[in-house]
PDB file of C-alpha atoms and ligand atoms in Angstrom:
ATOM      1  CA  MET A   1      83.252  96.598 119.635  1.00  0.00           C
ATOM      2  CA  ALA A   2      84.934  96.737 116.218  1.00  0.00           C
ATOM      3  CA  LEU A   3      88.510  95.590 115.745  1.00  0.00           C
ATOM      4  CA  LYS A   4      90.879  98.577 115.635  1.00  0.00           C
ATOM      5  CA  ILE A   5      93.010  97.297 112.773  1.00  0.00           C
ATOM      6  CA  PRO A   6      96.613  98.530 113.057  1.00  0.00           C
ATOM      7  CA  LYS A   7      98.671  99.500 110.014  1.00  0.00           C
ATOM      8  CA  ILE A   8     101.860  97.981 111.416  1.00  0.00           C
ATOM      9  CA  ILE A   9     102.386  94.989 113.685  1.00  0.00           C
ATOM     10  CA  GLY A  10     105.815  94.376 115.197  1.00  0.00           C
ATOM     11  CA  HIS A  11     106.755  90.791 114.276  1.00  0.00           C
ATOM     12  CA  ARG A  12     107.735  88.716 117.334  1.00  0.00           C
ATOM     13  CA  GLY A  13     108.085  92.140 118.999  1.00  0.00           C
ATOM     14  CA  ALA A  14     110.691  93.991 116.972  1.00  0.00           C
ATOM     15  CA  CYS A  15     112.801  90.976 116.082  1.00  0.00           C
ATOM     16  CA  GLY A  16     115.087  92.876 113.723  1.00  0.00           C
ATOM     17  CA  TYR A  17     116.504  94.660 116.755  1.00  0.00           C
ATOM     18  CA  ALA A  18     116.048  92.370 119.731  1.00  0.00           C
ATOM     19  CA  PRO A  19     115.763  88.619 120.307  1.00  0.00           C
ATOM     20  CA  GLU A  20     112.378  87.488 119.012  1.00  0.00           C
ATOM     21  CA  ASN A  21     109.482  86.782 121.355  1.00  0.00           C
ATOM     22  CA  THR A  22     111.216  88.163 124.460  1.00  0.00           C
ATOM     23  CA  ILE A  23     110.176  90.974 126.796  1.00  0.00           C
ATOM     24  CA  GLU A  24     113.150  92.933 125.407  1.00  0.00           C
ATOM     25  CA  SER A  25     111.673  92.598 121.915  1.00  0.00           C
ATOM     26  CA  ILE A  26     108.237  93.798 123.043  1.00  0.00           C
ATOM     27  CA  LEU A  27     109.809  96.799 124.783  1.00  0.00           C
ATOM     28  CA  THR A  28     111.872  97.630 121.684  1.00  0.00           C
ATOM     29  CA  ALA A  29     108.709  97.557 119.550  1.00  0.00           C
ATOM     30  CA  ALA A  30     106.957  99.857 122.031  1.00  0.00           C
ATOM     31  CA  GLU A  31     109.874 102.306 121.912  1.00  0.00           C
ATOM     32  CA  MET A  32     109.546 102.369 118.115  1.00  0.00           C
ATOM     33  CA  GLY A  33     105.936 103.477 118.415  1.00  0.00           C
ATOM     34  CA  VAL A  34     104.196 100.373 117.038  1.00  0.00           C
ATOM     35  CA  GLU A  35     100.518 100.021 117.830  1.00  0.00           C
ATOM     36  CA  TRP A  36     100.535  96.226 118.095  1.00  0.00           C
ATOM     37  CA  VAL A  37     102.920  93.311 118.446  1.00  0.00           C
ATOM     38  CA  GLU A  38     102.650  89.768 117.123  1.00  0.00           C
ATOM     39  CA  LEU A  39     103.801  86.920 119.385  1.00  0.00           C
ATOM     40  CA  ASP A  40     103.755  83.120 119.055  1.00  0.00           C
ATOM     41  CA  VAL A  41     102.388  80.968 121.856  1.00  0.00           C
ATOM     42  CA  MET A  42     103.265  77.329 122.509  1.00  0.00           C
ATOM     43  CA  LEU A  43     102.850  74.894 125.419  1.00  0.00           C
ATOM     44  CA  THR A  44     105.526  73.491 127.710  1.00  0.00           C
ATOM     45  CA  ARG A  45     105.395  69.846 128.773  1.00  0.00           C
ATOM     46  CA  ASP A  46     103.508  70.894 131.920  1.00  0.00           C
ATOM     47  CA  ASN A  47     101.017  73.025 129.956  1.00  0.00           C
ATOM     48  CA  VAL A  48     102.356  76.512 130.622  1.00  0.00           C
ATOM     49  CA  PRO A  49     101.707  78.778 127.616  1.00  0.00           C
ATOM     50  CA  VAL A  50     104.984  80.456 126.649  1.00  0.00           C
ATOM     51  CA  ILE A  51     106.038  82.916 123.975  1.00  0.00           C
ATOM     52  CA  PHE A  52     108.203  81.006 121.517  1.00  0.00           C
ATOM     53  CA  HIS A  53     108.373  80.340 117.787  1.00  0.00           C
ATOM     54  CA  ASP A  54     110.308  77.164 116.954  1.00  0.00           C
ATOM     55  CA  ASP A  55     109.432  73.587 117.891  1.00  0.00           C
ATOM     56  CA  THR A  56     112.915  73.211 119.335  1.00  0.00           C
ATOM     57  CA  LEU A  57     115.018  75.299 121.700  1.00  0.00           C
ATOM     58  CA  ASP A  58     118.161  74.965 119.606  1.00  0.00           C
ATOM     59  CA  ARG A  59     118.173  78.123 117.462  1.00  0.00           C
ATOM     60  CA  THR A  60     117.293  80.817 120.001  1.00  0.00           C
ATOM     61  CA  THR A  61     118.347  79.514 123.418  1.00  0.00           C
ATOM     62  CA  ASN A  62     121.264  77.788 125.096  1.00  0.00           C
ATOM     63  CA  GLY A  63     119.081  74.684 125.494  1.00  0.00           C
ATOM     64  CA  PHE A  64     118.153  71.997 123.018  1.00  0.00           C
ATOM     65  CA  GLY A  65     115.315  69.606 122.248  1.00  0.00           C
ATOM     66  CA  ASN A  66     111.580  70.103 121.883  1.00  0.00           C
ATOM     67  CA  ILE A  67     109.901  72.831 123.877  1.00  0.00           C
ATOM     68  CA  ALA A  68     106.877  70.522 124.201  1.00  0.00           C
ATOM     69  CA  ASP A  69     109.081  68.042 126.125  1.00  0.00           C
ATOM     70  CA  THR A  70     110.509  70.691 128.482  1.00  0.00           C
ATOM     71  CA  THR A  71     108.942  71.875 131.747  1.00  0.00           C
ATOM     72  CA  TRP A  72     108.400  75.515 132.628  1.00  0.00           C
ATOM     73  CA  ALA A  73     110.871  75.181 135.519  1.00  0.00           C
ATOM     74  CA  ASP A  74     113.559  73.946 133.107  1.00  0.00           C
ATOM     75  CA  LEU A  75     112.778  76.641 130.521  1.00  0.00           C
ATOM     76  CA  GLN A  76     113.311  79.330 133.117  1.00  0.00           C
ATOM     77  CA  GLN A  77     116.926  78.189 133.514  1.00  0.00           C
ATOM     78  CA  LEU A  78     117.582  78.913 129.829  1.00  0.00           C
ATOM     79  CA  GLU A  79     118.917  82.044 128.234  1.00  0.00           C
ATOM     80  CA  ALA A  80     117.266  83.339 125.057  1.00  0.00           C
ATOM     81  CA  GLY A  81     119.183  86.509 124.147  1.00  0.00           C
ATOM     82  CA  SER A  82     122.886  85.798 123.538  1.00  0.00           C
ATOM     83  CA  TRP A  83     122.308  84.156 120.152  1.00  0.00           C
ATOM     84  CA  PHE A  84     121.050  87.547 118.958  1.00  0.00           C
ATOM     85  CA  GLY A  85     123.696  89.721 120.585  1.00  0.00           C
ATOM     86  CA  GLU A  86     125.750  89.833 123.775  1.00  0.00           C
ATOM     87  CA  SER A  87     123.890  92.962 124.919  1.00  0.00           C
ATOM     88  CA  PHE A  88     120.794  90.746 125.271  1.00  0.00           C
ATOM     89  CA  ALA A  89     122.508  88.065 127.362  1.00  0.00           C
ATOM     90  CA  GLY A  90     120.176  86.956 130.133  1.00  0.00           C
ATOM     91  CA  ALA A  91     116.911  87.423 128.203  1.00  0.00           C
ATOM     92  CA  LYS A  92     114.354  84.747 129.088  1.00  0.00           C
ATOM     93  CA  ILE A  93     111.559  82.897 127.361  1.00  0.00           C
ATOM     94  CA  PRO A  94     108.510  84.697 128.761  1.00  0.00           C
ATOM     95  CA  SER A  95     105.316  83.012 129.836  1.00  0.00           C
ATOM     96  CA  LEU A  96     102.206  84.301 128.060  1.00  0.00           C
ATOM     97  CA  GLU A  97     101.159  85.873 131.324  1.00  0.00           C
ATOM     98  CA  ASP A  98     104.472  87.777 131.708  1.00  0.00           C
ATOM     99  CA  ALA A  99     104.226  89.026 128.133  1.00  0.00           C
ATOM    100  CA  LEU A 100     100.616  90.172 128.573  1.00  0.00           C
ATOM    101  CA  ASP A 101     101.566  92.207 131.647  1.00  0.00           C
ATOM    102  CA  VAL A 102     104.171  94.139 129.630  1.00  0.00           C
ATOM    103  CA  ILE A 103     101.900  94.581 126.612  1.00  0.00           C
ATOM    104  CA  ILE A 104      99.112  95.982 128.765  1.00  0.00           C
ATOM    105  CA  GLN A 105     101.537  98.222 130.644  1.00  0.00           C
ATOM    106  CA  LYS A 106     102.821  99.598 127.331  1.00  0.00           C
ATOM    107  CA  ASN A 107      99.284  99.982 125.978  1.00  0.00           C
ATOM    108  CA  LEU A 108      99.917  97.818 122.904  1.00  0.00           C
ATOM    109  CA  GLY A 109      97.485  95.723 120.887  1.00  0.00           C
ATOM    110  CA  LEU A 110      98.238  92.024 120.416  1.00  0.00           C
ATOM    111  CA  ASN A 111      98.116  89.491 117.609  1.00  0.00           C
ATOM    112  CA  LEU A 112      98.633  86.164 119.347  1.00  0.00           C
ATOM    113  CA  GLU A 113      99.533  83.353 116.967  1.00  0.00           C
ATOM    114  CA  ILE A 114      98.688  79.935 118.343  1.00  0.00           C
ATOM    115  CA  LYS A 115     101.309  77.313 117.429  1.00  0.00           C
ATOM    116  CA  PRO A 116      99.683  74.069 118.530  1.00  0.00           C
ATOM    117  CA  THR A 117     101.717  71.289 120.102  1.00  0.00           C
ATOM    118  CA  PRO A 118     101.386  68.090 118.039  1.00  0.00           C
ATOM    119  CA  GLY A 119      99.004  65.739 119.813  1.00  0.00           C
ATOM    120  CA  ARG A 120      97.808  68.561 122.103  1.00  0.00           C
ATOM    121  CA  GLU A 121      96.394  70.853 119.417  1.00  0.00           C
ATOM    122  CA  LYS A 122      93.108  71.725 121.075  1.00  0.00           C
ATOM    123  CA  GLU A 123      94.688  72.022 124.481  1.00  0.00           C
ATOM    124  CA  THR A 124      97.189  74.632 123.240  1.00  0.00           C
ATOM    125  CA  ALA A 125      94.390  76.966 122.215  1.00  0.00           C
ATOM    126  CA  GLU A 126      92.330  76.224 125.335  1.00  0.00           C
ATOM    127  CA  VAL A 127      95.173  76.963 127.746  1.00  0.00           C
ATOM    128  CA  ALA A 128      96.267  80.144 125.928  1.00  0.00           C
ATOM    129  CA  LEU A 129      92.723  81.472 125.663  1.00  0.00           C
ATOM    130  CA  ASP A 130      92.087  80.697 129.299  1.00  0.00           C
ATOM    131  CA  VAL A 131      95.045  82.879 130.326  1.00  0.00           C
ATOM    132  CA  LEU A 132      93.934  85.623 127.935  1.00  0.00           C
ATOM    133  CA  SER A 133      90.381  85.589 129.254  1.00  0.00           C
ATOM    134  CA  ARG A 134      91.675  86.224 132.789  1.00  0.00           C
ATOM    135  CA  ILE A 135      93.980  89.087 131.843  1.00  0.00           C
ATOM    136  CA  TRP A 136      92.937  90.792 128.608  1.00  0.00           C
ATOM    137  CA  ASP A 137      89.986  93.229 128.482  1.00  0.00           C
ATOM    138  CA  ASP A 138      90.248  95.222 125.276  1.00  0.00           C
ATOM    139  CA  HIS A 139      89.021  92.947 122.485  1.00  0.00           C
ATOM    140  CA  SER A 140      89.154  95.766 119.963  1.00  0.00           C
ATOM    141  CA  ARG A 141      92.938  95.312 120.114  1.00  0.00           C
ATOM    142  CA  LEU A 142      93.299  91.533 120.178  1.00  0.00           C
ATOM    143  CA  LEU A 143      93.521  89.186 117.205  1.00  0.00           C
ATOM    144  CA  ILE A 144      93.914  85.430 117.611  1.00  0.00           C
ATOM    145  CA  SER A 145      95.541  83.843 114.566  1.00  0.00           C
ATOM    146  CA  SER A 146      96.777  80.439 113.480  1.00  0.00           C
ATOM    147  CA  PHE A 147      97.703  78.360 110.464  1.00  0.00           C
ATOM    148  CA  GLN A 148      95.862  75.481 112.124  1.00  0.00           C
ATOM    149  CA  LEU A 149      92.129  74.978 111.788  1.00  0.00           C
ATOM    150  CA  VAL A 150      91.767  73.394 115.203  1.00  0.00           C
ATOM    151  CA  SER A 151      93.219  76.467 116.943  1.00  0.00           C
ATOM    152  CA  LEU A 152      90.742  78.794 115.269  1.00  0.00           C
ATOM    153  CA  GLU A 153      87.822  76.388 115.749  1.00  0.00           C
ATOM    154  CA  THR A 154      88.635  76.188 119.449  1.00  0.00           C
ATOM    155  CA  ALA A 155      88.832  79.981 119.665  1.00  0.00           C
ATOM    156  CA  GLN A 156      85.462  80.207 117.927  1.00  0.00           C
ATOM    157  CA  GLU A 157      83.923  77.774 120.418  1.00  0.00           C
ATOM    158  CA  MET A 158      85.483  79.265 123.538  1.00  0.00           C
ATOM    159  CA  ALA A 159      85.329  82.965 122.716  1.00  0.00           C
ATOM    160  CA  PRO A 160      83.059  83.513 119.708  1.00  0.00           C
ATOM    161  CA  ASP A 161      83.191  87.307 120.082  1.00  0.00           C
ATOM    162  CA  TRP A 162      86.990  87.581 119.942  1.00  0.00           C
ATOM    163  CA  TYR A 163      88.489  88.425 116.583  1.00  0.00           C
ATOM    164  CA  ARG A 164      90.254  85.681 114.616  1.00  0.00           C
ATOM    165  CA  GLY A 165      92.653  85.772 111.650  1.00  0.00           C
ATOM    166  CA  LEU A 166      93.478  82.930 109.257  1.00  0.00           C
ATOM    167  CA  LEU A 167      97.173  82.565 108.453  1.00  0.00           C
ATOM    168  CA  LEU A 168      98.128  81.365 104.970  1.00  0.00           C
ATOM    169  CA  TRP A 169     101.559  80.344 103.725  1.00  0.00           C
ATOM    170  CA  HIS A 170     102.621  80.157 100.090  1.00  0.00           C
ATOM    171  CA  ASP A 171     104.140  76.654 100.372  1.00  0.00           C
ATOM    172  CA  ASP A 172     100.999  75.089 101.763  1.00  0.00           C
ATOM    173  CA  LEU A 173      98.027  77.063 100.472  1.00  0.00           C
ATOM    174  CA  PRO A 174      94.765  75.118 100.754  1.00  0.00           C
ATOM    175  CA  PRO A 175      92.885  75.562  97.453  1.00  0.00           C
ATOM    176  CA  ASN A 176      89.684  76.167  99.447  1.00  0.00           C
ATOM    177  CA  TRP A 177      91.244  78.840 101.686  1.00  0.00           C
ATOM    178  CA  ALA A 178      88.383  81.271 101.023  1.00  0.00           C
ATOM    179  CA  ASP A 179      85.813  78.686 102.184  1.00  0.00           C
ATOM    180  CA  ILE A 180      87.915  78.007 105.277  1.00  0.00           C
ATOM    181  CA  ALA A 181      88.060  81.740 106.046  1.00  0.00           C
ATOM    182  CA  ASP A 182      84.274  81.982 105.738  1.00  0.00           C
ATOM    183  CA  TYR A 183      83.666  78.833 107.777  1.00  0.00           C
ATOM    184  CA  LEU A 184      85.892  80.125 110.599  1.00  0.00           C
ATOM    185  CA  ASP A 185      84.298  83.566 110.359  1.00  0.00           C
ATOM    186  CA  VAL A 186      87.685  85.274 110.545  1.00  0.00           C
ATOM    187  CA  VAL A 187      87.994  89.044 110.435  1.00  0.00           C
ATOM    188  CA  SER A 188      91.332  88.950 108.595  1.00  0.00           C
ATOM    189  CA  VAL A 189      93.336  86.797 106.203  1.00  0.00           C
ATOM    190  CA  ASN A 190      97.045  87.033 107.027  1.00  0.00           C
ATOM    191  CA  ILE A 191      99.164  86.070 104.036  1.00  0.00           C
ATOM    192  CA  SER A 192     102.876  85.653 103.379  1.00  0.00           C
ATOM    193  CA  GLN A 193     104.545  88.290 101.234  1.00  0.00           C
ATOM    194  CA  GLN A 194     105.007  85.649  98.506  1.00  0.00           C
ATOM    195  CA  LEU A 195     101.219  85.204  98.353  1.00  0.00           C
ATOM    196  CA  ALA A 196     100.531  88.920  98.236  1.00  0.00           C
ATOM    197  CA  THR A 197      99.730  89.490  94.582  1.00  0.00           C
ATOM    198  CA  ARG A 198      97.377  92.276  93.636  1.00  0.00           C
ATOM    199  CA  GLU A 199      94.776  89.646  92.682  1.00  0.00           C
ATOM    200  CA  MET A 200      94.998  87.844  96.042  1.00  0.00           C
ATOM    201  CA  VAL A 201      94.757  91.125  97.934  1.00  0.00           C
ATOM    202  CA  GLU A 202      91.676  92.100  95.906  1.00  0.00           C
ATOM    203  CA  ASP A 203      90.090  88.674  96.490  1.00  0.00           C
ATOM    204  CA  ILE A 204      90.415  89.116 100.246  1.00  0.00           C
ATOM    205  CA  ILE A 205      89.080  92.685 100.079  1.00  0.00           C
ATOM    206  CA  ASP A 206      86.078  91.374  98.086  1.00  0.00           C
ATOM    207  CA  MET A 207      85.408  88.945 100.938  1.00  0.00           C
ATOM    208  CA  GLU A 208      85.193  91.999 103.227  1.00  0.00           C
ATOM    209  CA  LYS A 209      88.054  90.761 105.351  1.00  0.00           C
ATOM    210  CA  ALA A 210      91.121  92.703 106.414  1.00  0.00           C
ATOM    211  CA  VAL A 211      94.316  91.898 104.500  1.00  0.00           C
ATOM    212  CA  MET A 212      97.459  91.475 106.563  1.00  0.00           C
ATOM    213  CA  VAL A 213     100.856  90.615 105.038  1.00  0.00           C
ATOM    214  CA  TYR A 214     103.934  89.106 106.714  1.00  0.00           C
ATOM    215  CA  THR A 215     106.856  89.788 106.906  1.00  0.00           C
ATOM    216  CA  VAL A 216     107.508  93.106 105.183  1.00  0.00           C
ATOM    217  CA  ASN A 217     110.883  94.685 105.931  1.00  0.00           C
ATOM    218  CA  ASP A 218     111.319  96.733 102.789  1.00  0.00           C
ATOM    219  CA  ALA A 219     109.990 100.290 102.671  1.00  0.00           C
ATOM    220  CA  GLN A 220     109.119 100.275  98.970  1.00  0.00           C
ATOM    221  CA  GLU A 221     107.283  96.952  99.291  1.00  0.00           C
ATOM    222  CA  ALA A 222     105.259  98.291 102.241  1.00  0.00           C
ATOM    223  CA  ARG A 223     104.183 101.364 100.241  1.00  0.00           C
ATOM    224  CA  LYS A 224     103.202  99.189  97.254  1.00  0.00           C
ATOM    225  CA  LEU A 225     101.091  96.862  99.412  1.00  0.00           C
ATOM    226  CA  ARG A 226      99.421  99.816 101.097  1.00  0.00           C
ATOM    227  CA  GLY A 227      98.587 101.169  97.639  1.00  0.00           C
ATOM    228  CA  TRP A 228      96.887  97.885  96.774  1.00  0.00           C
ATOM    229  CA  GLY A 229      94.655  98.152  99.828  1.00  0.00           C
ATOM    230  CA  VAL A 230      96.559  95.978 102.309  1.00  0.00           C
ATOM    231  CA  ASP A 231      95.415  96.949 105.806  1.00  0.00           C
ATOM    232  CA  THR A 232      98.351  95.764 107.875  1.00  0.00           C
ATOM    233  CA  VAL A 233     101.950  94.691 107.482  1.00  0.00           C
ATOM    234  CA  PHE A 234     103.914  92.605 109.965  1.00  0.00           C
ATOM    235  CA  THR A 235     107.508  93.767 110.172  1.00  0.00           C
ATOM    236  CA  ASP A 236     110.762  92.948 111.976  1.00  0.00           C
ATOM    237  CA  VAL A 237     111.853  96.598 111.570  1.00  0.00           C
ATOM    238  CA  PRO A 238     108.960  98.803 112.707  1.00  0.00           C
ATOM    239  CA  ASP A 239     110.959 102.033 112.521  1.00  0.00           C
ATOM    240  CA  VAL A 240     111.796 101.510 108.822  1.00  0.00           C
ATOM    241  CA  ILE A 241     108.216 100.672 107.851  1.00  0.00           C
ATOM    242  CA  ARG A 242     106.704 103.410 109.996  1.00  0.00           C
ATOM    243  CA  GLU A 243     108.910 105.975 108.320  1.00  0.00           C
ATOM    244  CA  ALA A 244     108.079 104.584 104.870  1.00  0.00           C
ATOM    245  CA  MET A 245     104.342 104.570 105.400  1.00  0.00           C
ATOM    246  CA  PHE A 246     103.783 107.639 107.517  1.00  0.00           C
ATOM    247  CA  HIS A 247     106.996 109.673 107.245  1.00  0.00           C
ATOM    248  CA  VAL A 248     107.258 109.837 111.034  1.00  0.00           C
TER     249      VAL A 248
HETATM  250  O1  G3P B   1     101.710  85.966 111.903  1.00  0.00           O
HETATM  251  C1  G3P B   1     102.585  86.231 110.872  1.00  0.00           C
HETATM  252  C2  G3P B   1     103.831  85.378 110.940  1.00  0.00           C
HETATM  253  O2  G3P B   1     104.349  85.471 112.240  1.00  0.00           O
HETATM  254  C3  G3P B   1     103.606  83.939 110.601  1.00  0.00           C
HETATM  255  O3  G3P B   1     104.771  83.220 110.384  1.00  0.00           O
HETATM  256  O4  G3P B   1     106.612  81.706 110.998  1.00  0.00           O
HETATM  257  O5  G3P B   1     106.774  84.099 111.573  1.00  0.00           O
HETATM  258  O6  G3P B   1     105.208  82.619 112.803  1.00  0.00           O
HETATM  259  P1  G3P B   1     105.886  82.902 111.489  1.00  0.00           P
HETATM  260 CA1   CA B   2     104.221  84.187 114.194  1.00  0.00          CA
END
């Protein structure tokens, strides 16, 4: 089953319009007609995979401290919407399982980014993939991505047939990134907008891998990247980019 590569992926849901990585954000992305959403998965202290981006709770919840030191029971007491806007007061940090239920119900594809807990790197991928393997059926609309080698190696071992994407960031680009992409047998190379030169895009196309660029919130930039052959853009504002690329 080939990967059905989407043109637009809603970043952390639709995090320009709703608090990132919440059910509210996934629902907002669905309302905007995106085909897929991107979400980050991390582990709680008691090994529950949850949808969250930062190492600490401070920026996006009314809690504080490391998420890796917090139990699932304690996380559920927190509120993850007010920082974004009072109309989102009461939003929660979802478990991976809760998020998958909504994504499946809304018929969305998923790019799950594994953010490994320091010291429990392999375990993060194992636990997340275990939940996915129980719930997710349609592997033509699932991409597992990570900046971390161990996450993608674990995915390759546990679920060799699932599609993987290598994330690259401009501030920490391994010089041998192309060898790493080949070694991990990824289907896509997901690069930051700062890395997305015409030359880099063409290099990835020559490797016969899909090119995905994050995070593109500007209509003109999205059209330019599309013109260069970029397959997919991650965006916080799916309605803006959808209009720019498809005039719908
Ligand atoms: O997967 C693309 C993008 O989400 C990677 O960066 O920091 O937003 O997780 P970040
Ligand atoms: Ca991410």
